[in-house]
Amino acid sequence: MYDVIIIGAGVCGASIARELSKYEVNVAVVEKNNDLASGTTKANSGIVHAGYDPEPGTLMAKYNVEGNKLIEVLCKDLDVPYKKVGSLVLAFDEKDLLHLQKLYERGVENGVPGLKLLTKEEVLEKEPSINKEIHGALYAPSAGVVGPYELAIALMDNAVENGTKVFLNHEVVNIHQEQDKFKVEVKTAKETKVMEARYVINAAGLHADDVYNMIEPTDFHIIANKGQYYLLDQAQGGLVSHVIFQCPTAKGKGVLVSPTAHGNLIIGPDAADASAKHDVATSQGGLDYVRQMAALTCSNIVYRDNIRNFSGNRALTNRDEFIIGPAKTNAHFINVAGIKSPGLTSAPAIAVDIVKMLEDSGLSLAAKAEFKGTRKVKSLEKLTKEELQALIKENPAYGRIICRCEKITEGEIVEAIHSPVPATTVEAVKRRVRAGAGRCQGGFCSPKVVEIIARELNIPLEAVRQEDLDSYILIGKTNKGGVDHE
Ligand SMILES: Cc1cc2nc3c(=O)[nH]c(=O)nc-3n(C[C@H](O)[C@H](O)[C@H](O)COP(=O)(O)OP(=O)(O)OC[C@H]3O[C@@H](n4cnc5c(N)ncnc54)[C@H](O)[C@@H]3O)c2cc1C
């Protein structure tokens, strides 16, 4: 019997798990996919928004501004890629300038620090590569870029180190309420079983409405709204040095051009309803739109350096607001739903309030004396030559480069495979240490990564998956019974 079951291991579930792991409570996270951060948290712009966009007085405004500050601290504590690069919202005409004034006032009311309206000349001084026809911009120095899945993984790894249990490939299919507990029915690859908890947090992202419906008729419905991207090689990463937005429209924050936390260039997203919650296919039409809009910001983007297109789905509801709080009939069931943008930025602040809500509804929270709130990732880049040589002498695997594009060694991959929430697939390794995230997108290193996973987990090569349980890479030997050319 757990005190709390958190459904969903995206950035919201991970933030809540980590916040709860500061206390003497027994917490389980159940996730239907084969890894952490494999829903919307893995496919977004990765922007730590400043907070001038949401309407004052909304939860989105409150959590955005608070989350922006918390993320900076968390990234330091947990060694997550983050850069406080600042953002610019460009005005292309007089009407846009009026809108920027509104955003500025909204931002001031929301408590966003350092906002400034810049003239055309001031903007071009900051960003010489952008189009010269701009009329001005809103500058927000507190905006940043973060590795979105790295953040969620770091939070969950840290929660696990502090006692949280994570169950991957556990899909919640039903929830029964009893007097003082929930019986959560989960489906695994082998069986359907029941897990019990006194409190349930519904952080199921695009499926939060389906999960809520398991305990009472939901009064919100989630529609998946797709955003598509170009991700360009690091060769293009220096084209701009801020997150550059265009004036937002009713459809959202529009197409941005931005450096990523790893020095790539990201361009997107568009916004169009997806055919289903699991539909993350990219389309020529969507990508063409992204290019067309991005050209207004920068006409000199070299798309030959594109290394990946991808899309993510926003969890839109009929309310333009996060839906956070206890269910109508049971205060021990708390929804964290409709977490669209700025959800990544807001998640750490949402987590703080969820813990307060749990306490308000009777969960006793004694601080954990031995809570360890920091994590250090072995980054070979940051080592001196002498330190690196000493490390390689101690463990030669740190001297064997597996991913040539990102210069990732066997030692780092092995570490990821044995991390608190182990990386057991090619994509999970990529999310943790970037093997396969570079220019060749795993063309050279993924067979090596498969071998290392198989060896470290002591499983056959055919059992290693790309991502989900059914994403086979190898299905057997082609020369059975003949000469083995190993
Ligand atoms: C195109 C796009 C761009 C964005 N850009 C930004 C940005 O720049 N900055 C920003 O702040 N925000 C941004 N966002 C928003 C941000 O990505 C999301 O708010 C955030 O990732 C939501 O996290 P989550 O944990 O709620 O959901 P998810 O990451 O989707 O996690 C939910 C998890 O629940 C699991 N789950 C679902 N059903 C079940 C079940 N029945 N049983 C067990 N597990 C289940 C899923 O598998 C999933 O892993 C963007 C979103 C999109 C789509």
Coordinates of C-alpha atoms and ligand atoms in Angstrom, one line a residue:
M1 CA 0.0 0.0 0.0
Y2 CA 1.5 3.3 -1.1
D3 CA 0.7 6.7 0.4
V4 CA 0.7 8.2 -3.1
I5 CA 0.5 6.9 -6.6
I6 CA 1.5 9.3 -9.3
I7 CA 0.1 8.4 -12.8
G8 CA 2.5 9.6 -15.5
A9 CA 6.2 10.1 -15.6
G10 CA 6.4 13.3 -17.7
V11 CA 7.8 16.5 -16.3
C12 CA 4.8 17.0 -14.1
G13 CA 4.8 13.5 -12.6
A14 CA 8.6 13.7 -12.1
S15 CA 8.5 17.2 -10.5
I16 CA 5.8 16.0 -8.1
A17 CA 7.7 12.8 -7.3
R18 CA 10.9 14.7 -6.6
E19 CA 9.1 17.2 -4.4
L20 CA 7.4 14.4 -2.4
S21 CA 10.6 12.6 -2.0
K22 CA 11.7 15.3 0.5
Y23 CA 9.2 13.8 2.9
E24 CA 8.7 10.4 4.7
V25 CA 6.0 9.2 2.3
N26 CA 5.8 6.0 0.3
V27 CA 5.4 7.0 -3.3
A28 CA 5.0 5.0 -6.6
V29 CA 5.1 6.4 -10.1
V30 CA 3.3 4.4 -12.7
E31 CA 4.0 5.0 -16.4
K32 CA 2.5 3.2 -19.4
N33 CA 5.5 3.7 -21.6
N34 CA 8.9 2.0 -21.6
D35 CA 10.8 5.1 -20.3
L36 CA 10.4 8.4 -18.5
A37 CA 9.6 11.6 -20.3
S38 CA 8.4 9.8 -23.4
G39 CA 5.1 11.7 -23.8
T40 CA 4.8 15.5 -24.5
T41 CA 7.8 16.1 -22.3
K42 CA 10.1 14.7 -25.0
A43 CA 8.8 16.8 -27.9
N44 CA 8.5 20.5 -27.2
S45 CA 10.4 23.7 -27.7
G46 CA 12.4 23.4 -24.4
I47 CA 11.9 27.0 -23.6
V48 CA 11.8 28.2 -20.0
H49 CA 9.2 31.0 -20.6
A50 CA 9.6 34.3 -18.7
G51 CA 5.8 34.6 -18.0
Y52 CA 4.5 37.6 -19.9
D53 CA 2.2 35.6 -22.0
P54 CA -0.4 34.1 -19.7
E55 CA -3.3 36.3 -18.5
P56 CA -2.6 37.8 -15.0
G57 CA -4.5 36.0 -12.2
T58 CA -4.4 32.6 -13.9
L59 CA -2.7 29.5 -12.7
M60 CA -0.6 29.5 -15.9
A61 CA 0.8 33.0 -15.0
K62 CA 1.5 32.1 -11.4
Y63 CA 3.2 28.8 -12.1
N64 CA 5.1 30.1 -15.1
V65 CA 6.8 32.9 -13.2
E66 CA 7.5 30.7 -10.1
G67 CA 8.6 27.8 -12.2
N68 CA 11.0 30.0 -14.2
K69 CA 12.9 30.7 -11.0
L70 CA 12.7 27.2 -9.7
I71 CA 14.1 25.6 -12.9
E72 CA 17.2 27.7 -12.7
V73 CA 18.0 26.4 -9.2
L74 CA 16.9 22.8 -10.1
C75 CA 19.1 22.7 -13.2
K76 CA 22.1 23.8 -11.1
D77 CA 21.3 21.2 -8.3
L78 CA 20.6 18.3 -10.7
D79 CA 23.2 19.2 -13.4
V80 CA 20.7 19.6 -16.2
P81 CA 21.5 21.5 -19.4
Y82 CA 20.1 25.0 -19.1
K83 CA 21.0 28.4 -20.5
K84 CA 19.4 31.7 -19.4
V85 CA 19.6 33.2 -22.9
G86 CA 16.7 35.6 -22.7
S87 CA 13.9 36.0 -25.2
L88 CA 12.7 38.5 -27.8
V89 CA 9.2 38.9 -29.2
L90 CA 9.5 40.6 -32.5
A91 CA 7.1 43.3 -33.8
F92 CA 6.8 43.5 -37.6
D93 CA 4.4 46.4 -37.8
E94 CA 2.7 49.1 -35.7
K95 CA -0.1 46.7 -34.7
D96 CA 2.5 44.3 -33.3
L97 CA 4.1 47.1 -31.3
L98 CA 0.8 47.8 -29.6
H99 CA 0.5 44.1 -28.8
L100 CA 4.1 44.1 -27.3
Q101 CA 3.0 47.0 -25.0
K102 CA 0.2 44.8 -23.8
L103 CA 2.5 41.8 -23.2
Y104 CA 4.9 44.1 -21.4
E105 CA 2.2 45.3 -19.0
R106 CA 0.9 41.8 -18.6
G107 CA 4.4 40.6 -17.7
V108 CA 4.9 43.4 -15.2
E109 CA 1.6 42.5 -13.6
N110 CA 2.7 38.8 -13.5
G111 CA 6.0 39.7 -11.8
V112 CA 8.4 39.0 -14.7
P113 CA 11.7 40.6 -13.9
G114 CA 13.7 42.9 -16.2
L115 CA 11.2 43.2 -19.1
K116 CA 12.1 45.9 -21.6
L117 CA 10.7 47.2 -24.9
L118 CA 13.5 47.6 -27.4
T119 CA 13.8 49.7 -30.5
K120 CA 14.7 48.2 -33.9
E121 CA 18.3 49.3 -33.5
E122 CA 18.6 47.8 -30.0
V123 CA 17.2 44.5 -31.3
L124 CA 19.5 44.3 -34.3
E125 CA 22.5 45.0 -32.0
K126 CA 21.5 41.9 -30.0
E127 CA 20.6 39.8 -33.0
P128 CA 22.4 40.9 -36.2
S129 CA 21.2 37.9 -38.2
I130 CA 17.5 38.5 -38.0
N131 CA 15.4 40.3 -40.7
K132 CA 16.0 44.0 -40.8
E133 CA 12.3 45.0 -41.3
I134 CA 11.4 44.5 -37.7
H135 CA 9.9 47.5 -35.7
G136 CA 11.0 46.6 -32.2
A137 CA 10.8 43.8 -29.7
L138 CA 9.9 42.8 -26.1
Y139 CA 13.0 41.6 -24.3
A140 CA 12.7 39.2 -21.3
P141 CA 16.1 38.4 -19.8
S142 CA 14.7 35.7 -17.5
A143 CA 13.7 33.4 -20.3
G144 CA 16.0 30.4 -21.0
V145 CA 16.4 27.1 -22.7
V146 CA 16.5 23.7 -21.0
G147 CA 16.9 20.0 -22.0
P148 CA 13.2 19.1 -21.4
Y149 CA 13.6 15.3 -21.1
E150 CA 16.9 15.7 -19.3
L151 CA 15.1 17.8 -16.7
A152 CA 12.3 15.2 -16.1
I153 CA 14.8 12.3 -16.0
A154 CA 17.0 14.2 -13.5
L155 CA 14.0 14.9 -11.3
M156 CA 12.9 11.3 -11.3
D157 CA 16.4 9.9 -10.9
N158 CA 16.7 12.1 -7.8
A159 CA 13.3 11.1 -6.5
V160 CA 14.3 7.4 -6.9
E161 CA 17.6 8.0 -5.1
N162 CA 15.4 9.4 -2.3
G163 CA 13.1 6.4 -2.1
T164 CA 10.5 6.8 -4.8
K165 CA 9.5 3.6 -6.8
V166 CA 9.0 3.9 -10.5
F167 CA 7.0 1.3 -12.5
L168 CA 7.5 1.6 -16.3
N169 CA 5.2 -0.3 -18.7
H170 CA 2.4 -0.1 -16.2
E171 CA -0.7 1.4 -17.8
V172 CA -3.5 2.4 -15.4
V173 CA -6.7 0.9 -16.9
N174 CA -9.1 1.4 -14.0
I175 CA -9.4 2.9 -10.5
H176 CA -11.7 1.7 -7.8
Q177 CA -12.5 3.8 -4.8
E178 CA -12.8 2.3 -1.4
Q179 CA -13.5 4.1 1.9
D180 CA -9.9 5.2 2.6
K181 CA -7.9 4.0 -0.4
F182 CA -7.8 3.6 -4.2
K183 CA -7.3 0.3 -5.9
V184 CA -5.4 1.2 -9.1
E185 CA -5.6 -1.5 -11.7
V186 CA -2.5 -1.6 -13.9
K187 CA -1.8 -3.5 -17.1
T188 CA 1.7 -4.7 -17.7
A189 CA 3.1 -6.8 -20.6
K190 CA 2.4 -10.0 -18.6
E191 CA -0.6 -9.4 -16.3
T192 CA -3.2 -7.0 -14.9
K193 CA -2.6 -6.3 -11.2
V194 CA -3.8 -4.0 -8.5
M195 CA -1.8 -1.4 -6.7
E196 CA -3.2 0.4 -3.7
A197 CA -2.7 4.0 -2.5
R198 CA -4.3 6.5 -0.1
Y199 CA -3.9 9.3 -2.6
V200 CA -3.7 9.4 -6.4
I201 CA -2.2 12.2 -8.6
N202 CA -3.4 12.2 -12.1
A203 CA -0.4 13.6 -14.2
A204 CA -1.3 11.5 -17.3
G205 CA -0.8 14.3 -19.8
L206 CA -2.9 13.8 -23.0
H207 CA -4.8 11.0 -21.2
A208 CA -5.6 12.9 -18.0
D209 CA -9.2 13.1 -19.0
D210 CA -9.4 9.3 -19.6
V211 CA -7.8 8.7 -16.1
Y212 CA -10.1 11.2 -14.4
N213 CA -13.1 9.5 -16.0
M214 CA -12.0 6.3 -14.1
I215 CA -13.2 7.8 -10.8
E216 CA -16.0 10.3 -11.9
P217 CA -17.5 11.7 -15.1
T218 CA -14.9 14.2 -16.3
D219 CA -16.0 17.8 -17.0
F220 CA -13.0 18.5 -19.4
H221 CA -11.9 16.8 -22.5
I222 CA -8.4 16.8 -23.9
I223 CA -7.8 17.4 -27.6
A224 CA -4.3 16.7 -29.0
N225 CA -3.0 19.7 -30.9
K226 CA 0.2 19.0 -32.8
G227 CA 3.3 21.2 -33.1
Q228 CA 6.0 20.3 -35.7
Y229 CA 9.7 21.2 -35.7
Y230 CA 13.0 21.4 -37.5
L231 CA 16.1 20.6 -35.4
L232 CA 19.3 21.8 -37.0
D233 CA 22.8 20.8 -36.5
Q234 CA 25.0 22.6 -34.0
A235 CA 26.7 24.3 -37.0
Q236 CA 23.5 26.5 -37.1
G237 CA 23.2 26.9 -33.4
G238 CA 24.9 30.3 -33.3
L239 CA 22.6 31.9 -35.9
V240 CA 20.6 33.5 -33.0
S241 CA 21.5 33.8 -29.4
H242 CA 18.1 34.5 -27.9
V243 CA 14.8 32.6 -28.0
I244 CA 13.1 34.6 -30.8
F245 CA 9.3 34.6 -30.9
Q246 CA 6.9 36.4 -33.3
C247 CA 3.9 38.3 -31.9
P248 CA 1.5 35.6 -30.5
T249 CA -1.8 35.0 -32.1
A250 CA -5.0 33.3 -31.0
K251 CA -3.4 30.0 -32.1
G252 CA -0.5 30.4 -29.6
K253 CA 3.0 31.7 -29.3
G254 CA 3.7 31.2 -33.0
V255 CA 6.9 29.9 -34.7
L256 CA 10.1 30.5 -32.8
V257 CA 13.7 30.3 -33.8
S258 CA 16.0 29.5 -30.9
P259 CA 19.3 27.9 -29.8
T260 CA 18.7 24.8 -27.7
A261 CA 20.4 24.0 -24.4
H262 CA 22.8 21.8 -26.4
G263 CA 23.7 24.4 -29.0
N264 CA 21.5 23.2 -31.9
L265 CA 18.9 25.5 -33.6
I266 CA 15.2 24.7 -33.1
I267 CA 12.5 26.1 -35.4
G268 CA 8.8 25.6 -34.9
P269 CA 6.1 24.8 -33.9
D270 CA 3.0 25.1 -36.0
A271 CA -0.4 24.3 -34.4
A272 CA -3.0 21.9 -35.9
D273 CA -5.3 19.3 -34.3
A274 CA -3.8 15.8 -34.4
S275 CA -5.8 12.9 -35.7
A276 CA -5.4 11.1 -32.4
K277 CA -3.6 11.5 -29.1
H278 CA -0.8 9.2 -30.2
D279 CA -0.4 10.7 -33.6
V280 CA 3.0 12.4 -33.7
A281 CA 3.7 12.1 -37.5
T282 CA 5.2 15.1 -39.2
S283 CA 3.7 16.3 -42.5
Q284 CA 5.1 18.3 -45.4
G285 CA 2.3 20.8 -45.1
G286 CA 3.1 21.5 -41.4
L287 CA 6.8 21.7 -41.9
D288 CA 6.4 24.0 -44.9
Y289 CA 4.3 26.3 -42.8
V290 CA 7.0 26.4 -40.1
R291 CA 9.7 27.3 -42.7
Q292 CA 7.5 30.0 -44.2
M293 CA 6.8 31.6 -40.8
A294 CA 10.4 31.3 -39.6
A295 CA 11.6 33.1 -42.8
L296 CA 9.9 36.2 -41.3
T297 CA 12.4 36.1 -38.4
C298 CA 15.5 34.9 -40.3
S299 CA 15.7 34.5 -44.0
N300 CA 19.2 32.9 -43.9
I301 CA 18.5 29.6 -42.1
V302 CA 20.4 26.8 -43.8
Y303 CA 17.9 23.8 -43.9
R304 CA 20.6 21.6 -45.4
D305 CA 21.8 21.4 -41.8
N306 CA 18.4 19.9 -40.6
I307 CA 19.1 16.7 -38.6
R308 CA 15.6 15.9 -37.4
N309 CA 11.9 16.7 -37.8
F310 CA 9.6 15.8 -34.9
S311 CA 6.3 16.8 -33.4
G312 CA 4.7 16.9 -30.0
N313 CA 1.0 17.2 -29.0
R314 CA -0.4 19.9 -26.7
A315 CA -3.0 18.8 -24.2
L316 CA -5.7 21.4 -25.0
T317 CA -9.0 21.5 -23.1
N318 CA -12.1 23.6 -23.4
R319 CA -10.6 25.9 -20.7
D320 CA -7.7 28.2 -21.5
E321 CA -6.1 27.2 -18.2
F322 CA -4.3 24.4 -16.3
I323 CA -6.8 22.2 -14.5
I324 CA -5.1 21.5 -11.1
G325 CA -6.9 20.4 -8.0
P326 CA -8.9 17.7 -6.2
A327 CA -11.6 15.8 -7.9
K328 CA -15.2 16.9 -7.1
T329 CA -16.1 13.9 -5.0
N330 CA -12.8 12.8 -3.6
A331 CA -10.1 15.2 -2.3
H332 CA -7.6 12.4 -2.2
F333 CA -7.6 12.3 -6.0
I334 CA -5.8 15.3 -7.5
N335 CA -5.8 16.3 -11.2
V336 CA -2.8 17.9 -12.9
A337 CA -4.4 18.2 -16.3
G338 CA -4.5 20.3 -19.4
I339 CA -0.8 21.1 -18.9
K340 CA -0.1 22.8 -22.2
S341 CA 2.6 25.4 -22.7
P342 CA 4.1 26.8 -20.4
G343 CA 3.8 23.4 -18.7
L344 CA 7.4 22.5 -18.8
T345 CA 8.4 25.8 -17.2
S346 CA 5.6 25.5 -14.6
A347 CA 6.0 21.9 -13.5
P348 CA 8.3 22.5 -10.6
A349 CA 6.0 25.2 -9.2
I350 CA 2.9 23.0 -9.7
A351 CA 4.7 20.3 -7.8
V352 CA 5.2 22.5 -4.7
D353 CA 1.4 23.3 -4.7
I354 CA 0.4 19.6 -5.2
V355 CA 2.4 18.7 -2.1
K356 CA 0.5 21.5 -0.2
M357 CA -2.8 20.1 -1.5
L358 CA -1.9 16.6 -0.3
E359 CA -1.1 18.0 3.1
D360 CA -4.3 20.0 3.3
S361 CA -6.3 16.8 2.6
G362 CA -4.6 14.9 5.4
L363 CA -1.3 13.4 4.2
S364 CA 1.2 13.9 7.0
L365 CA 4.5 15.1 5.7
A366 CA 7.5 14.7 8.0
A367 CA 10.7 16.0 6.4
K368 CA 13.2 13.3 5.4
A369 CA 16.4 13.9 7.3
E370 CA 18.6 12.2 4.8
F371 CA 17.1 13.8 1.6
K372 CA 19.8 14.3 -1.0
G373 CA 18.8 17.1 -3.3
T374 CA 21.8 17.2 -5.7
R375 CA 23.1 15.0 -8.6
K376 CA 26.3 15.3 -10.6
V377 CA 26.6 14.1 -14.2
K378 CA 30.0 13.0 -15.3
S379 CA 30.6 15.4 -18.1
L380 CA 33.9 14.5 -19.9
E381 CA 33.8 17.9 -21.7
K382 CA 34.3 19.7 -18.4
L383 CA 37.3 17.6 -17.2
T384 CA 40.8 18.9 -17.6
K385 CA 43.2 16.8 -19.7
E386 CA 44.8 15.4 -16.6
E387 CA 41.4 14.5 -15.0
L388 CA 40.3 12.8 -18.2
Q389 CA 43.5 10.8 -18.4
A390 CA 43.1 9.7 -14.8
L391 CA 39.5 8.6 -15.4
I392 CA 40.5 6.6 -18.6
K393 CA 43.2 4.9 -16.6
E394 CA 40.8 3.9 -13.9
N395 CA 38.1 2.8 -16.5
P396 CA 39.2 2.5 -20.1
A397 CA 35.5 2.6 -21.2
Y398 CA 35.7 6.4 -20.8
G399 CA 38.4 6.4 -23.5
R400 CA 36.2 4.6 -26.1
I401 CA 34.1 7.1 -28.2
I402 CA 30.9 5.4 -29.3
C403 CA 28.9 8.4 -30.6
R404 CA 31.3 10.3 -32.8
C405 CA 29.0 13.3 -33.4
E406 CA 28.4 14.1 -29.7
K407 CA 31.7 12.5 -28.5
I408 CA 29.9 10.2 -26.1
T409 CA 32.0 7.4 -24.6
E410 CA 31.2 3.8 -23.7
G411 CA 31.7 4.7 -20.0
E412 CA 28.9 7.3 -20.1
I413 CA 26.5 4.9 -21.9
V414 CA 27.2 2.2 -19.3
E415 CA 26.5 4.8 -16.6
A416 CA 23.1 5.6 -18.2
I417 CA 22.2 2.0 -18.4
H418 CA 22.8 1.6 -14.6
S419 CA 21.3 5.0 -13.6
P420 CA 18.5 5.1 -10.9
V421 CA 15.9 4.7 -13.6
P422 CA 17.9 2.6 -16.0
A423 CA 18.1 3.4 -19.7
T424 CA 17.2 0.1 -21.4
T425 CA 16.5 1.2 -24.9
V426 CA 18.4 3.0 -27.7
E427 CA 16.2 6.1 -27.3
A428 CA 16.5 6.0 -23.5
V429 CA 20.3 6.1 -23.8
K430 CA 20.0 9.0 -26.2
R431 CA 17.7 11.0 -23.9
R432 CA 20.2 10.6 -21.0
V433 CA 23.7 11.0 -22.7
R434 CA 23.0 12.1 -26.3
A435 CA 24.5 9.1 -28.0
G436 CA 22.7 9.3 -31.4
A437 CA 21.5 12.9 -30.9
G438 CA 24.1 14.5 -33.2
R439 CA 24.4 15.0 -36.9
C440 CA 24.2 11.4 -38.0
Q441 CA 21.3 10.7 -35.7
G442 CA 22.6 7.4 -34.5
G443 CA 23.5 6.1 -38.0
F444 CA 27.0 5.0 -36.8
C445 CA 26.6 4.5 -33.1
S446 CA 23.2 2.8 -32.6
P447 CA 24.5 -0.8 -33.4
K448 CA 27.2 -0.2 -30.8
V449 CA 24.7 1.1 -28.3
V450 CA 22.5 -2.0 -28.9
E451 CA 25.5 -4.2 -28.2
I452 CA 26.4 -2.3 -25.0
I453 CA 22.8 -2.5 -23.7
A454 CA 22.6 -6.2 -24.4
R455 CA 25.9 -6.8 -22.7
E456 CA 25.1 -4.7 -19.6
L457 CA 21.6 -6.1 -19.1
N458 CA 22.7 -9.6 -20.0
I459 CA 20.0 -10.0 -22.6
P460 CA 20.1 -11.2 -26.2
L461 CA 20.7 -8.6 -28.9
E462 CA 17.2 -9.3 -30.3
A463 CA 15.7 -8.2 -26.9
V464 CA 17.0 -4.6 -27.2
R465 CA 14.3 -2.2 -28.3
Q466 CA 14.5 1.2 -30.0
E467 CA 11.8 2.7 -27.8
D468 CA 8.6 0.9 -26.9
L469 CA 8.2 -2.7 -26.1
D470 CA 7.2 -3.6 -29.7
S471 CA 9.9 -1.6 -31.4
Y472 CA 12.2 -4.4 -32.4
I473 CA 15.6 -3.6 -34.0
L474 CA 17.0 -7.1 -34.7
I475 CA 14.8 -10.2 -35.2
G476 CA 17.5 -12.9 -35.5
K477 CA 20.5 -14.0 -37.4
T478 CA 20.4 -14.2 -41.2
N479 CA 22.9 -17.1 -41.5
K480 CA 21.5 -19.6 -39.1
G481 CA 23.4 -22.9 -39.2
G482 CA 26.1 -21.6 -41.6
V483 CA 29.4 -19.9 -40.9
D484 CA 29.1 -17.3 -38.3
H485 CA 30.8 -14.1 -39.5
E486 CA 30.9 -12.4 -36.1
Ligands
LIG1 C1 4.6 21.6 -29.5 C2 4.8 21.9 -28.0 C3 5.7 22.9 -27.6 C4 5.8 23.2 -26.2 N1 6.8 24.1 -25.8 C5 6.9 24.3 -24.5 C6 8.0 25.2 -24.1 O1 8.8 25.7 -24.8 N2 8.0 25.6 -22.8 C7 7.1 25.1 -21.9 O2 7.2 25.5 -20.7 N3 6.2 24.2 -22.2 C8 6.1 23.8 -23.5 N4 5.2 22.9 -23.9 C9 4.3 22.2 -22.9 C10 5.0 21.1 -22.2 O3 5.8 20.3 -23.1 C11 4.0 20.2 -21.5 O4 3.2 21.1 -20.7 C12 4.6 19.2 -20.6 O5 5.6 18.5 -21.2 C13 3.5 18.3 -20.0 O6 4.0 17.4 -19.2 P1 3.1 16.3 -18.5 O7 4.0 15.6 -17.5 O8 1.9 16.9 -18.0 O9 2.7 15.3 -19.7 P2 3.5 14.2 -20.5 O10 4.9 14.5 -20.7 O11 2.7 13.8 -21.7 O12 3.5 13.0 -19.4 C14 2.3 12.3 -19.1 C15 2.7 10.8 -19.0 O13 1.6 10.1 -18.6 C16 1.6 8.8 -19.2 N5 0.3 8.2 -19.1 C17 -0.8 8.6 -19.8 N6 -1.8 7.7 -19.5 C18 -1.4 6.8 -18.6 C19 -2.0 5.7 -18.0 N7 -3.2 5.4 -18.2 N8 -1.2 5.0 -17.2 C20 0.1 5.3 -16.9 N9 0.7 6.3 -17.5 C21 0.0 7.1 -18.4 C22 2.1 9.1 -20.6 O14 2.7 7.9 -21.2 C23 3.1 10.2 -20.3 O15 4.5 9.7 -20.2 C24 5.0 22.5 -25.3 C25 4.1 21.5 -25.7 C26 4.1 21.2 -27.0 C27 3.2 20.1 -27.5

